Tab-separated table of C-alpha atoms in Angstrom:
chain	number	residue	atom	x	y	z
Q	920	UNK	CA	5.400	8.169	-16.604
Q	921	UNK	CA	4.589	5.302	-14.216
Q	922	UNK	CA	5.683	1.846	-15.140
Q	923	UNK	CA	6.281	-1.518	-13.287
Q	924	UNK	CA	10.098	-1.739	-12.675
Q	925	UNK	CA	10.714	-5.415	-12.070
Q	926	UNK	CA	9.142	-8.742	-12.546
Q	927	UNK	CA	6.884	-10.557	-15.001
Q	928	UNK	CA	5.278	-7.160	-16.014
Q	929	UNK	CA	8.574	-5.209	-16.055
Q	930	UNK	CA	8.372	-2.148	-18.296
Q	931	UNK	CA	4.440	-1.943	-18.487
Q	932	UNK	CA	3.235	1.644	-18.424
Q	933	UNK	CA	0.492	2.423	-15.928
Q	934	UNK	CA	-2.282	5.026	-16.267
Q	935	UNK	CA	-2.830	7.665	-13.757
Q	936	UNK	CA	-5.746	10.075	-12.884
Q	937	UNK	CA	-5.349	13.539	-14.417
Q	938	UNK	CA	-5.050	16.465	-12.058
Q	939	UNK	CA	-4.231	16.607	-8.313
Q	940	UNK	CA	-6.725	13.922	-7.171
Q	941	UNK	CA	-4.020	11.351	-6.570
Q	942	UNK	CA	-0.347	11.542	-5.988
Q	943	UNK	CA	1.521	8.520	-7.342
Q	944	UNK	CA	4.498	7.321	-5.519
Q	945	UNK	CA	7.637	8.460	-7.232
Q	946	UNK	CA	9.716	5.728	-9.000
Q	947	UNK	CA	12.662	6.444	-6.816
Q	948	UNK	CA	10.693	6.073	-3.736
Q	949	UNK	CA	8.872	2.901	-4.991
Q	950	UNK	CA	12.205	1.286	-5.790
Q	951	UNK	CA	13.665	2.048	-2.355
Q	952	UNK	CA	10.493	0.437	-0.798
Q	953	UNK	CA	10.681	-2.655	-3.038
Q	954	UNK	CA	14.442	-3.049	-2.434
Q	955	UNK	CA	13.770	-3.000	1.419
Q	956	UNK	CA	10.963	-5.661	1.115
Q	957	UNK	CA	12.323	-7.602	-1.776
Q	958	UNK	CA	12.235	-10.902	0.114
Q	959	UNK	CA	9.039	-10.498	1.694
Q	960	UNK	CA	6.698	-10.434	-1.512
Q	961	UNK	CA	6.610	-13.962	-3.022
Q	962	UNK	CA	3.212	-15.541	-2.384
Q	963	UNK	CA	2.031	-12.731	-0.111
Q	964	UNK	CA	-1.588	-11.625	0.115
Q	965	UNK	CA	-1.318	-7.905	-0.394
Q	966	UNK	CA	-3.705	-4.985	0.507
Q	967	UNK	CA	-3.184	-1.662	-1.374
Q	968	UNK	CA	-5.242	0.689	0.697
Q	969	UNK	CA	-5.641	4.244	-0.917
Q	970	UNK	CA	-4.811	2.473	-4.213
Q	971	UNK	CA	-4.753	5.480	-6.533
Q	972	UNK	CA	-3.406	4.079	-9.677
Q	973	UNK	CA	-2.707	0.700	-8.176
Q	974	UNK	CA	1.073	0.885	-8.865
Q	975	UNK	CA	2.272	-0.560	-5.556
Q	976	UNK	CA	0.055	-3.687	-5.488
Q	977	UNK	CA	0.627	-4.244	-9.269
Q	978	UNK	CA	4.438	-3.947	-8.681
Q	979	UNK	CA	3.944	-6.613	-5.853
Q	980	UNK	CA	1.973	-8.920	-8.239
Q	981	UNK	CA	4.782	-8.518	-10.763
Q	982	UNK	CA	7.347	-9.552	-8.142
Q	983	UNK	CA	5.369	-12.646	-7.136
Q	984	UNK	CA	2.780	-11.691	-4.682
Q	985	UNK	CA	-0.360	-14.183	-4.744
Q	986	UNK	CA	-3.046	-11.717	-4.757
Q	987	UNK	CA	-3.950	-8.045	-4.141
Q	988	UNK	CA	-7.076	-6.222	-2.747
Q	989	UNK	CA	-7.177	-2.629	-4.065
Q	990	UNK	CA	-9.190	-0.145	-1.978
Q	991	UNK	CA	-9.887	3.398	-2.933
Q	992	UNK	CA	-12.898	5.754	-2.218
Q	993	UNK	CA	-12.818	7.235	-5.770
Q	994	UNK	CA	-14.628	5.304	-8.495
Q	995	UNK	CA	-12.320	7.087	-11.100
Q	996	UNK	CA	-9.372	5.959	-9.538
Q	997	UNK	CA	-10.557	2.192	-9.232
Q	998	UNK	CA	-11.418	2.395	-13.004
Q	999	UNK	CA	-7.748	3.281	-13.578
Q	1000	UNK	CA	-6.575	0.517	-11.181
Q	1001	UNK	CA	-8.729	-2.106	-13.203
Q	1002	UNK	CA	-7.364	-0.681	-16.511
Q	1003	UNK	CA	-3.889	-0.952	-15.127
Q	1004	UNK	CA	-4.410	-4.582	-13.838
Q	1005	UNK	CA	-5.813	-5.523	-17.281
Q	1006	UNK	CA	-2.805	-4.122	-19.216
Q	1007	UNK	CA	-0.251	-5.814	-16.753
Q	1008	UNK	CA	-2.096	-9.061	-16.973
Q	1009	UNK	CA	-3.054	-9.230	-13.333
Q	1010	UNK	CA	-6.881	-8.373	-13.322
Q	1011	UNK	CA	-7.819	-11.841	-12.261
Q	1012	UNK	CA	-5.315	-11.893	-9.365
Q	1013	UNK	CA	-7.012	-8.841	-7.724
Q	1014	UNK	CA	-10.048	-7.793	-5.977
Q	1015	UNK	CA	-11.436	-4.188	-6.409
Q	1016	UNK	CA	-13.476	-2.191	-3.896
Q	1017	UNK	CA	-14.648	1.336	-4.110
Q	1018	UNK	CA	-14.843	2.272	-0.496
Q	1019	UNK	CA	-13.796	4.462	2.340
Q	1020	UNK	CA	-10.790	2.945	4.213
Q	1021	UNK	CA	-12.648	3.001	7.541
Q	1022	UNK	CA	-15.822	1.275	6.136
Q	1023	UNK	CA	-13.632	-1.217	4.293
Q	1024	UNK	CA	-11.897	-2.199	7.596
Q	1025	UNK	CA	-15.097	-2.201	9.650
Q	1026	UNK	CA	-16.846	-4.636	7.056
Q	1027	UNK	CA	-13.836	-6.838	6.241
Q	1028	UNK	CA	-12.589	-7.345	9.751
Q	1029	UNK	CA	-11.998	-11.076	10.653
Q	1030	UNK	CA	-12.657	-11.863	7.066
Q	1031	UNK	CA	-9.697	-10.556	5.047
Q	1032	UNK	CA	-6.248	-11.300	6.210
Q	1033	UNK	CA	-2.945	-9.857	4.654
Q	1034	UNK	CA	0.691	-10.375	4.798
Q	1035	UNK	CA	1.854	-7.197	2.988
Q	1036	UNK	CA	0.013	-3.854	3.384
Q	1037	UNK	CA	0.625	-0.527	1.376
Q	1038	UNK	CA	-0.903	2.396	3.093
Q	1039	UNK	CA	-0.504	5.747	1.091
Q	1040	UNK	CA	-3.358	8.193	2.027
Q	1041	UNK	CA	-3.475	11.801	0.720
Q	1042	UNK	CA	-0.735	13.369	2.749
Q	1043	UNK	CA	-3.340	15.860	4.237
Q	1044	UNK	CA	-5.178	12.900	6.029
Q	1045	UNK	CA	-2.309	11.933	8.064
Q	1046	UNK	CA	-4.016	8.540	9.011
Q	1047	UNK	CA	-1.246	6.047	8.070
Q	1048	UNK	CA	-0.869	4.948	11.828
Q	1049	UNK	CA	-4.376	4.909	12.541
Q	1050	UNK	CA	-5.203	2.702	9.547
Q	1051	UNK	CA	-2.366	0.255	10.503
Q	1052	UNK	CA	-3.722	0.117	14.112
Q	1053	UNK	CA	-7.301	-0.425	12.810
Q	1054	UNK	CA	-6.163	-3.227	10.627
Q	1055	UNK	CA	-4.521	-4.999	13.552
Q	1056	UNK	CA	-7.510	-4.391	15.773
Q	1057	UNK	CA	-9.814	-5.802	13.037
Q	1058	UNK	CA	-7.690	-9.077	12.780
Q	1059	UNK	CA	-6.658	-8.341	9.268
Q	1060	UNK	CA	-2.966	-8.497	9.677
Q	1061	UNK	CA	-1.137	-11.960	9.735
Q	1062	UNK	CA	1.591	-12.262	12.312
Q	1063	UNK	CA	4.800	-11.204	10.683
Q	1064	UNK	CA	2.891	-8.932	8.156
Q	1065	UNK	CA	4.794	-6.106	6.605
Q	1066	UNK	CA	3.193	-2.561	6.588
Q	1067	UNK	CA	4.428	0.137	4.476
Q	1068	UNK	CA	3.165	3.682	5.215
Q	1069	UNK	CA	3.922	6.598	3.030
Q	1070	UNK	CA	3.079	10.027	4.382
Q	1071	UNK	CA	3.742	13.712	4.415
Q	1072	UNK	CA	4.705	14.349	8.034
Q	1073	UNK	CA	4.436	11.073	9.997
Q	1074	UNK	CA	7.586	9.908	11.615
Q	1075	UNK	CA	6.597	6.859	13.451
Q	1076	UNK	CA	8.264	5.731	16.696
Q	1077	UNK	CA	7.689	2.398	18.429
Q	1078	UNK	CA	5.709	3.793	21.235
Q	1079	UNK	CA	3.243	5.371	18.777
Q	1080	UNK	CA	2.258	1.960	17.361
Q	1081	UNK	CA	1.813	-1.027	19.835
Q	1082	UNK	CA	2.280	-4.430	18.356
Q	1083	UNK	CA	4.550	-3.232	15.507
Q	1084	UNK	CA	8.320	-3.082	15.290
Q	1085	UNK	CA	9.675	-0.084	13.116
Q	1086	UNK	CA	12.002	-1.776	10.537
Q	1087	UNK	CA	12.856	1.337	8.690
Q	1088	UNK	CA	11.942	4.904	8.746
Q	1089	UNK	CA	13.138	7.137	5.865
Q	1090	UNK	CA	12.667	10.771	4.869
Q	1091	UNK	CA	12.585	11.666	1.031
Q	1092	UNK	CA	13.011	15.292	0.435
Q	1093	UNK	CA	10.815	17.671	2.443
Q	1094	UNK	CA	7.506	16.024	1.983
Q	1095	UNK	CA	7.633	12.219	2.211
Q	1096	UNK	CA	8.214	9.758	4.972
Q	1097	UNK	CA	8.264	6.067	4.404
Q	1098	UNK	CA	7.979	3.852	7.448
Q	1099	UNK	CA	8.281	0.085	6.965
Q	1100	UNK	CA	6.692	-1.865	9.956
Q	1101	UNK	CA	6.622	-5.479	11.015
Q	1102	UNK	CA	3.508	-6.674	12.827
Q	1103	UNK	CA	4.295	-8.708	15.900
Q	1104	UNK	CA	0.912	-9.228	17.190
Q	1105	UNK	CA	-0.932	-8.409	20.301
């Protein structure tokens, strides 16, 4: 069962899609991520790329983020995100777009700028670094932005991702890598 763990919506239960279409971040990993970035959430503009259930963006809103843009290519997933945003009281603090992540970046480049970004694609896609680089190239990352990448195999080293500093790289079990990056700019 997914739920908001801290903040103004603490304890609210979140819906998820049935089946294997999405893989929600486990509560243990989510708490570890938010413990690492707890002082970098208040007032931030958040992007939840590959939103799934929307739990990462909604957790950020519960902890004081200013707004969240949710992106997912599946309409069914976005319907779940909207239902979860409504039940937590954050519907009005969010934008919702059904779009492929590459198309979103191509169209929103130079328009949307974010301070905190969650990138959690299906593990088989292995596109976390690529997404972070494309966001930076499109001018969508504020200087000092925090980028959280969850993946199945990507262990990121600084030479892999120019303009970013790896703040934390952690392995959870055999299948989950979490990399927290700081965007330093060009």
